[in-house]
């Protein structure tokens, strides 16, 4: 293990980004993933440990024009009870309700869940179907610059993202829902709390005259990253949400996921879960 | 060579100033540095809740927390709760209902249960079960624990 040579707990974003710019930094937020990962030796500390927990302005939910803006340090508990989230992104609150335990929700942050980049990360699938984007800040030439990236394109593998080493994920932005917007989340685990998803499903779209348009379907824990399901989306887009369309979409879903066998389930079982639960969720949407 | 850092925090109402290794976890600080062994080391990875403490009023797993994060915060452990008259009814209810066997999970259970009572004064059994979902017990089968919390919640039965 590399010895830690420096610990910093800055209060300003400017200072935090300056430290990141110097390189070789481990970022600490809630610590609920970092603590067990470093303890088990799965990841090693870099020479600088940067505790961003005190950086001002990275916490809280606000309306930002046509977007809901969620600071990266907002905890899962805060999301669960935030009136703006409950109003504009209830599917995210629903996922947060199935996230670990009270003690972990009180510590774990949204930015941490995203940066941990687990294929089974509970907030990722609902955020993807809500067209969320991440805001990444850095200070490459002495001044702060920000870029935005759709969350659906952010993940590159288990634990890996497009965040550059000198960047800090500062916020998540979700477009405010349009009229007719529907969204659903489903997570399968062997018990509600503290279980990593066997699979998870997110579905969103605009429902009008019995059909869905602008459909987003995403799956968790069936690939190295959370994934969009374009063939499932195409099977549904604009069609009346009848039994035939729902069955076609559920079949497409089963065919387009490529899960692995692991301790939580076999690949076959995951594919069947995806098929059956996609069908059940679409039934619910059709009859809602 | 370990890197150390100075932290200042309130522990059960008393100001503390310590110099600690920056990678130390909060549970080790409580048990090994300040000698408060009421908080238990169970699974060490946030699954069992035996190490539950309060940080600025919210329950956390101390095994998942870096001790440097105590800096500037208000920490309450089971020893602090023992001095809190508001928790008397809850402790008595645990005893009355036999919600204790080996006792290892009990400090974490009581910490989390007291938090449930404060945030949901009228909690029903379902709310209590949801609130305790991060706390494992290998002896009692949970029923007596849930009964104990429910009874403390709605006043003595």
XYZ file of N, CA, C and O in Angstrom, chain B:
628
model
N 5.157 4.431 7.095
C 5.001 5.576 8.004
C 3.575 6.124 7.882
O 3.084 6.390 6.801
N 2.910 6.256 9.008
C 1.524 6.701 8.989
C 1.442 8.219 9.032
O 2.250 8.874 9.676
N 0.431 8.717 8.335
C 0.195 10.159 8.371
C -0.856 10.443 9.436
O -1.897 9.800 9.460
N -0.585 11.387 10.292
C -1.549 11.699 11.346
C -2.230 13.043 11.088
O -1.747 13.856 10.303
N -3.351 13.216 11.783
C -4.106 14.456 11.636
C -4.783 14.774 12.967
O -5.195 13.867 13.676
N -4.874 16.064 13.284
C -5.528 16.469 14.542
C -7.025 16.638 14.304
O -7.418 17.292 13.340
N -7.823 16.081 15.191
C -9.264 16.284 15.092
C -9.826 16.746 16.432
O -9.273 16.440 17.492
N -10.938 17.485 16.337
C -11.619 17.982 17.524
C -13.090 17.695 17.355
O -13.674 18.005 16.305
N -13.707 17.055 18.321
C -15.118 16.709 18.179
C -15.749 16.593 19.560
O -15.060 16.642 20.580
N -17.070 16.449 19.577
C -17.780 16.254 20.838
C -18.183 14.795 20.927
O -18.820 14.266 20.019
N -17.784 14.141 22.005
C -18.111 12.730 22.190
C -18.963 12.595 23.442
O -18.491 12.849 24.553
N -20.207 12.219 23.252
C -21.149 12.086 24.368
C -21.149 13.336 25.243
O -21.105 13.260 26.475
N -21.139 14.475 24.580
C -21.240 15.749 25.283
C -19.920 16.322 25.766
O -19.885 17.429 26.304
N -18.834 15.591 25.574
C -17.531 16.068 26.066
C -16.617 16.368 24.876
O -16.504 15.562 23.948
N -15.973 17.532 24.914
C -15.037 17.895 23.832
C -13.800 17.002 23.875
O -13.252 16.742 24.946
N -13.387 16.548 22.684
C -12.194 15.692 22.596
C -11.257 16.286 21.566
O -11.685 16.828 20.551
N -9.981 16.128 21.833
C -8.971 16.538 20.874
C -8.002 15.390 20.726
O -7.418 14.942 21.714
N -7.830 14.892 19.512
C -6.971 13.714 19.331
C -6.111 13.866 18.080
O -6.469 14.583 17.145
N -4.998 13.172 18.087
C -4.180 13.063 16.886
C -4.256 11.608 16.433
O -3.924 10.707 17.202
N -4.734 11.413 15.210
C -4.981 10.032 14.760
C -4.419 9.781 13.365
O -4.187 10.709 12.586
N -4.247 8.519 13.060
C -3.867 8.089 11.716
C -5.021 8.417 10.761
O -6.175 8.107 11.071
N -4.744 9.014 9.622
C -5.819 9.456 8.729
C -6.633 8.302 8.129
O -7.733 8.517 7.638
N -6.094 7.090 8.141
C -6.877 5.983 7.579
C -7.609 5.180 8.655
O -8.271 4.188 8.353
N -7.497 5.613 9.914
C -8.176 4.882 10.996
C -9.688 4.961 10.812
O -10.216 5.981 10.376
N -10.372 3.856 11.143
C -11.818 3.991 11.071
C -12.394 4.411 12.418
O -11.765 4.267 13.471
N -13.600 4.965 12.331
C -14.213 5.592 13.503
C -14.456 4.576 14.615
O -14.324 4.887 15.802
N -14.768 3.354 14.224
C -15.028 2.318 15.223
C -13.763 2.006 16.029
O -13.811 1.863 17.262
N -12.628 1.913 15.340
C -11.371 1.655 16.046
C -11.036 2.810 16.989
O -10.515 2.593 18.090
N -11.330 4.033 16.539
C -11.082 5.178 17.418
C -11.893 5.028 18.709
O -11.367 5.173 19.808
N -13.161 4.706 18.554
C -14.025 4.611 19.740
C -13.563 3.492 20.668
O -13.434 3.683 21.876
N -13.285 2.338 20.112
C -12.982 1.170 20.950
C -11.549 1.187 21.463
O -11.301 0.933 22.644
N -10.603 1.482 20.573
C -9.190 1.298 20.925
C -8.505 2.562 21.415
O -7.539 2.489 22.167
N -8.979 3.722 20.964
C -8.299 4.967 21.362
C -8.961 5.570 22.587
O -8.291 5.894 23.565
N -10.291 5.713 22.555
C -10.943 6.321 23.723
C -11.552 5.278 24.667
O -12.063 5.618 25.725
N -11.513 4.005 24.289
C -11.906 2.941 25.209
C -13.400 2.787 25.440
O -13.821 2.213 26.443
N -14.213 3.284 24.501
C -15.659 3.078 24.632
C -16.030 1.807 23.856
O -16.264 1.842 22.652
N -16.101 0.682 24.585
C -16.275 -0.609 23.908
C -17.730 -1.036 23.796
O -18.015 -2.165 23.396
N -18.664 -0.139 24.149
C -20.080 -0.456 23.959
C -20.413 -0.635 22.496
O -21.207 -1.499 22.117
N -19.808 0.163 21.644
C -20.010 0.053 20.202
C -19.269 -1.188 19.718
O -18.083 -1.336 19.983
N -19.962 -2.092 19.038
C -19.379 -3.396 18.706
C -18.860 -3.474 17.279
O -19.452 -2.905 16.367
N -17.783 -4.251 17.130
C -17.296 -4.598 15.794
C -17.982 -5.889 15.372
O -17.739 -6.942 15.951
N -18.872 -5.811 14.375
C -19.568 -7.012 13.910
C -18.972 -7.496 12.616
O -18.014 -8.261 12.594
N -19.517 -7.004 11.494
C -19.065 -7.498 10.189
C -17.933 -6.659 9.611
O -17.189 -7.114 8.764
N -17.834 -5.413 10.047
C -16.782 -4.542 9.516
C -17.059 -4.006 8.125
O -16.215 -3.336 7.542
N -18.237 -4.289 7.569
C -18.519 -3.724 6.243
C -19.939 -3.188 6.079
O -20.480 -3.154 4.982
N -20.529 -2.767 7.179
C -21.805 -2.059 7.073
C -23.022 -2.932 6.906
O -24.103 -2.441 6.584
N -22.874 -4.239 7.110
C -24.011 -5.134 6.902
C -24.829 -5.362 8.170
O -26.000 -5.706 8.095
N -24.205 -5.237 9.354
C -24.864 -5.766 10.548
C -25.349 -4.712 11.539
O -26.179 -5.000 12.392
N -24.814 -3.506 11.481
C -25.312 -2.429 12.337
C -24.868 -2.481 13.792
O -25.286 -1.641 14.588
N -24.010 -3.447 14.166
C -23.578 -3.541 15.567
C -22.755 -2.316 15.986
O -22.652 -2.010 17.167
N -22.199 -1.612 15.007
C -21.312 -0.478 15.295
C -22.041 0.863 15.158
O -21.396 1.905 15.027
N -23.384 0.840 15.181
C -24.156 2.065 14.939
C -23.885 3.140 15.992
O -23.919 2.879 17.198
N -23.599 4.344 15.517
C -23.432 5.517 16.384
C -24.264 6.659 15.786
O -24.828 6.508 14.707
N -24.302 7.771 16.507
C -24.946 8.960 15.947
C -23.909 10.006 15.609
O -23.043 10.305 16.435
N -24.029 10.534 14.415
C -23.135 11.592 13.964
C -24.019 12.788 13.614
O -24.860 12.682 12.716
N -23.863 13.882 14.333
C -24.726 15.057 14.130
C -26.198 14.653 14.090
O -26.967 15.111 13.244
N -26.578 13.744 14.974
C -27.990 13.382 15.116
C -28.472 12.269 14.206
O -29.586 11.804 14.353
N -27.644 11.846 13.241
C -28.079 10.783 12.334
C -27.274 9.516 12.584
O -26.071 9.581 12.832
N -27.930 8.368 12.487
C -27.212 7.116 12.738
C -26.324 6.751 11.553
O -26.684 6.953 10.395
N -25.166 6.233 11.888
C -24.194 5.802 10.875
C -23.520 4.521 11.350
O -23.467 4.242 12.541
N -22.957 3.770 10.394
C -22.104 2.641 10.755
C -20.702 3.181 11.014
O -20.057 3.682 10.091
N -20.214 3.046 12.244
C -18.888 3.616 12.522
C -17.785 2.841 11.812
O -16.697 3.366 11.586
N -18.064 1.595 11.414
C -17.039 0.817 10.696
C -16.834 1.322 9.275
O -15.837 1.004 8.639
N -17.796 2.096 8.748
C -17.687 2.604 7.369
C -17.252 4.065 7.347
O -17.300 4.709 6.314
N -16.861 4.563 8.494
C -16.570 5.991 8.583
C -15.094 6.201 8.905
O -14.540 5.506 9.760
N -14.473 7.126 8.231
C -13.095 7.490 8.571
C -13.124 8.356 9.841
O -13.929 9.280 9.949
N -12.237 8.034 10.771
C -12.213 8.765 12.038
C -11.917 10.259 11.814
O -12.389 11.100 12.584
N -11.178 10.597 10.765
C -10.916 12.025 10.506
C -12.220 12.783 10.262
O -12.283 13.997 10.453
N -13.255 12.051 9.854
C -14.545 12.691 9.608
C -15.284 13.037 10.903
O -16.331 13.689 10.857
N -14.760 12.624 12.042
C -15.319 13.066 13.327
C -15.055 14.560 13.544
O -15.731 15.201 14.344
N -14.061 15.082 12.847
C -13.634 16.463 13.083
C -14.807 17.436 12.991
O -15.483 17.503 11.967
N -15.044 18.155 14.064
C -16.084 19.179 14.086
C -17.486 18.636 14.305
O -18.460 19.395 14.250
N -17.614 17.342 14.545
C -18.966 16.768 14.629
C -19.345 16.390 16.056
O -18.506 16.305 16.946
N -20.656 16.143 16.201
C -21.211 15.738 17.491
C -21.484 14.233 17.434
O -22.334 13.791 16.676
N -20.750 13.487 18.248
C -20.834 12.019 18.206
C -21.503 11.511 19.480
O -21.154 11.933 20.584
N -22.456 10.608 19.308
C -23.080 9.954 20.471
C -22.963 8.441 20.288
O -23.289 7.912 19.220
N -22.459 7.779 21.333
C -22.372 6.311 21.306
C -23.379 5.750 22.309
O -24.055 6.507 23.015
N -23.424 4.442 22.412
C -24.349 3.798 23.341
C -24.068 4.252 24.785
O -24.998 4.376 25.590
N -22.809 4.563 25.083
C -22.498 5.064 26.425
C -23.162 6.422 26.651
O -23.611 6.730 27.760
N -23.213 7.230 25.598
C -23.869 8.538 25.696
C -25.369 8.385 25.857
O -26.023 9.129 26.597
N -25.906 7.392 25.177
C -27.344 7.151 25.258
C -27.728 6.660 26.656
O -28.838 6.917 27.136
N -26.799 5.962 27.297
C -27.064 5.444 28.646
C -27.344 6.579 29.616
O -28.072 6.411 30.602
N -26.782 7.748 29.329
C -26.973 8.890 30.221
C -28.176 9.738 29.803
O -28.429 10.796 30.380
N -28.895 9.264 28.786
C -29.989 10.060 28.241
C -31.329 9.538 28.767
O -31.741 8.428 28.417
N -32.019 10.306 29.602
C -33.272 9.810 30.183
C -34.335 9.464 29.144
O -35.192 8.614 29.384
N -34.244 10.102 27.945
C -35.220 9.811 26.898
C -35.134 8.349 26.446
O -36.083 7.790 25.904
N -33.956 7.729 26.646
C -33.783 6.353 26.192
C -34.142 5.336 27.277
O -34.112 4.132 27.032
N -34.505 5.823 28.481
C -34.808 4.903 29.586
C -35.912 3.914 29.233
O -35.784 2.704 29.450
N -37.027 4.439 28.687
C -38.177 3.587 28.398
C -37.805 2.510 27.383
O -38.245 1.362 27.482
N -36.959 2.887 26.438
C -36.548 1.946 25.403
C -35.697 0.823 26.011
O -35.923 -0.362 25.743
N -34.738 1.200 26.832
C -33.890 0.174 27.470
C -34.734 -0.770 28.317
O -34.581 -1.995 28.274
N -35.639 -0.185 29.109
C -36.488 -1.018 29.962
C -37.356 -1.950 29.124
O -37.575 -3.111 29.480
N -37.833 -1.434 28.000
C -38.677 -2.240 27.130
C -37.897 -3.420 26.539
O -38.425 -4.524 26.411
N -36.644 -3.202 26.193
C -35.796 -4.305 25.708
C -35.693 -5.392 26.769
O -35.786 -6.579 26.479
N -35.521 -4.990 28.016
C -35.399 -5.954 29.116
C -36.721 -6.682 29.327
O -36.771 -7.920 29.378
N -37.801 -5.902 29.413
C -39.116 -6.500 29.661
C -39.523 -7.511 28.601
O -40.151 -8.527 28.902
N -39.196 -7.199 27.341
C -39.604 -8.078 26.253
C -38.588 -9.182 25.978
O -38.758 -9.964 25.049
N -37.530 -9.245 26.754
C -36.508 -10.260 26.495
C -35.892 -10.095 25.116
O -35.559 -11.073 24.450
N -35.734 -8.842 24.708
C -35.201 -8.565 23.369
C -33.676 -8.634 23.343
O -33.032 -8.068 22.470
N -33.122 -9.295 24.321
C -31.669 -9.400 24.454
C -31.311 -10.857 24.681
O -31.887 -11.502 25.552
N -30.409 -11.402 23.903
C -29.879 -12.716 24.273
C -28.382 -12.588 24.512
O -27.961 -12.214 25.601
N -27.561 -12.812 23.476
C -26.121 -12.685 23.744
C -25.739 -11.233 23.972
O -24.724 -10.939 24.581
N -26.553 -10.309 23.448
C -26.327 -8.897 23.721
C -25.400 -8.182 22.764
O -25.237 -6.966 22.837
N -24.810 -8.936 21.823
C -23.800 -8.308 20.968
C -24.392 -7.262 20.033
O -23.809 -6.204 19.815
N -25.579 -7.550 19.504
C -26.188 -6.603 18.561
C -26.922 -5.481 19.294
O -27.326 -4.501 18.679
N -27.121 -5.667 20.611
C -28.020 -4.780 21.356
C -27.635 -3.299 21.319
O -28.515 -2.455 21.102
N -26.354 -2.946 21.525
C -26.049 -1.510 21.461
C -26.464 -0.872 20.129
O -27.075 0.204 20.115
N -26.166 -1.554 19.030
C -26.541 -1.026 17.714
C -28.051 -0.976 17.548
O -28.593 -0.017 17.002
N -28.725 -2.013 18.036
C -30.196 -2.048 17.959
C -30.796 -0.875 18.737
O -31.712 -0.201 18.252
N -30.279 -0.653 19.951
C -30.827 0.418 20.788
C -30.531 1.788 20.166
O -31.390 2.680 20.160
N -29.333 1.949 19.618
C -28.997 3.217 18.956
C -29.961 3.504 17.807
O -30.513 4.598 17.687
N -30.161 2.501 16.961
C -31.030 2.713 15.804
C -32.496 2.841 16.243
O -33.242 3.670 15.715
N -32.893 2.035 17.230
C -34.277 2.098 17.709
C -34.578 3.463 18.316
O -35.670 4.017 18.113
N -33.633 4.016 19.039
C -33.889 5.325 19.652
C -34.046 6.393 18.572
O -34.836 7.320 18.694
N -33.315 6.189 17.475
C -33.430 7.121 16.351
C -34.814 6.989 15.693
O -35.441 7.985 15.335
N -35.285 5.751 15.574
C -36.617 5.527 14.991
C -37.680 6.213 15.860
O -38.578 6.888 15.352
N -37.547 6.056 17.178
C -38.539 6.649 18.082
C -38.554 8.173 17.975
O -39.610 8.794 18.067
N -37.374 8.750 17.785
C -37.318 10.213 17.685
C -37.897 10.715 16.370
O -38.547 11.754 16.322
N -37.629 9.969 15.290
C -38.084 10.457 13.983
C -39.509 10.013 13.669
O -40.190 10.640 12.865
N -39.953 8.904 14.258
C -41.315 8.408 14.041
C -41.950 8.065 15.383
O -42.045 6.885 15.738
N -42.400 9.072 16.136
C -42.936 8.807 17.479
C -44.126 7.851 17.473
O -44.386 7.206 18.480
N -44.837 7.756 16.339
C -45.986 6.845 16.277
C -45.713 5.640 15.388
O -46.626 5.097 14.760
N -44.457 5.220 15.327
C -44.092 4.152 14.391
C -44.877 2.867 14.640
O -45.056 2.452 15.777
N -45.341 2.244 13.543
C -45.962 0.925 13.665
C -44.882 -0.136 13.426
O -43.723 0.180 13.151
N -45.285 -1.411 13.539
C -44.301 -2.495 13.444
C -43.555 -2.464 12.104
O -42.344 -2.713 12.047
N -44.273 -2.118 11.036
C -43.650 -2.103 9.710
C -42.561 -1.022 9.630
O -41.469 -1.252 9.111
N -42.875 0.160 10.156
C -41.891 1.250 10.165
C -40.674 0.852 10.998
O -39.531 1.162 10.637
N -40.926 0.176 12.099
C -39.822 -0.252 12.962
C -38.953 -1.277 12.241
O -37.718 -1.185 12.254
N -39.605 -2.220 11.561
C -38.824 -3.223 10.816
C -37.983 -2.564 9.728
O -36.816 -2.911 9.541
N -38.588 -1.618 8.999
C -37.830 -0.920 7.954
C -36.668 -0.152 8.561
O -35.562 -0.141 8.033
N -36.934 0.466 9.711
C -35.888 1.259 10.359
C -34.736 0.412 10.855
O -33.588 0.868 10.916
N -35.033 -0.831 11.217
C -33.997 -1.724 11.765
C -33.402 -2.644 10.705
O -32.672 -3.580 11.034
N -33.696 -2.359 9.417
C -33.260 -3.307 8.390
C -31.734 -3.402 8.284
O -31.211 -4.397 7.784
N -31.036 -2.414 8.784
C -29.571 -2.472 8.745
C -28.955 -3.060 9.999
O -27.749 -2.946 10.204
N -29.765 -3.667 10.849
C -29.247 -4.256 12.087
C -29.558 -5.744 12.127
O -30.725 -6.145 12.114
N -28.528 -6.555 12.195
C -28.734 -8.005 12.243
C -28.644 -8.512 13.681
O -27.868 -8.004 14.481
N -29.462 -9.530 13.975
C -29.393 -10.218 15.256
C -29.410 -11.710 14.955
O -30.244 -12.169 14.186
N -28.471 -12.454 15.535
C -28.406 -13.887 15.246
C -29.088 -14.738 16.319
O -29.072 -15.950 16.257
N -29.650 -14.096 17.377
C -30.254 -14.901 18.454
C -31.770 -14.814 18.518
O -32.450 -15.818 18.656
N -32.310 -13.602 18.464
C -33.684 -13.440 18.940
C -34.753 -13.654 17.892
O -35.914 -13.767 18.231
N -34.379 -13.688 16.638
C -35.411 -13.815 15.615
C -36.192 -12.531 15.405
O -37.202 -12.534 14.720
N -35.746 -11.445 15.995
C -36.253 -10.075 15.753
C -37.610 -9.758 16.380
O -37.889 -8.608 16.658
N -38.472 -10.746 16.573
C -39.824 -10.419 17.005
C -39.813 -9.655 18.329
O -40.495 -8.635 18.479
N -39.006 -10.151 19.269
C -38.980 -9.506 20.583
C -38.398 -8.095 20.500
O -38.796 -7.210 21.247
N -37.462 -7.939 19.593
C -36.865 -6.601 19.422
C -37.911 -5.630 18.876
O -38.090 -4.527 19.399
N -38.611 -6.073 17.832
C -39.638 -5.202 17.237
C -40.733 -4.912 18.271
O -41.173 -3.760 18.420
N -41.124 -5.947 19.014
C -42.130 -5.735 20.069
C -41.643 -4.715 21.095
O -42.405 -3.849 21.543
N -40.385 -4.832 21.471
C -39.829 -3.931 22.484
C -39.861 -2.487 21.998
O -40.249 -1.574 22.736
N -39.491 -2.292 20.741
C -39.460 -0.927 20.208
C -40.888 -0.396 20.070
O -41.184 0.751 20.427
N -41.788 -1.247 19.594
C -43.168 -0.825 19.401
C -43.789 -0.433 20.744
O -44.504 0.570 20.863
N -43.502 -1.207 21.757
C -44.049 -0.935 23.075
C -43.502 0.381 23.636
O -44.240 1.201 24.186
N -42.202 0.595 23.446
C -41.598 1.850 23.932
C -42.164 3.031 23.163
O -42.303 4.141 23.683
N -42.496 2.757 21.905
C -42.978 3.788 21.002
C -44.365 4.279 21.412
O -44.615 5.471 21.507
N -45.235 3.359 21.656
C -46.623 3.732 21.922
C -46.866 3.902 23.416
O -48.006 3.940 23.862
N -45.815 3.949 24.204
C -45.970 4.024 25.647
C -46.119 2.632 26.209
O -46.340 1.684 25.465
N -45.982 2.490 27.510
C -46.007 1.154 28.131
C -47.324 0.455 27.855
O -48.386 1.061 27.898
N -47.238 -0.815 27.499
C -48.447 -1.591 27.229
C -48.967 -2.178 28.529
O -48.188 -2.506 29.398
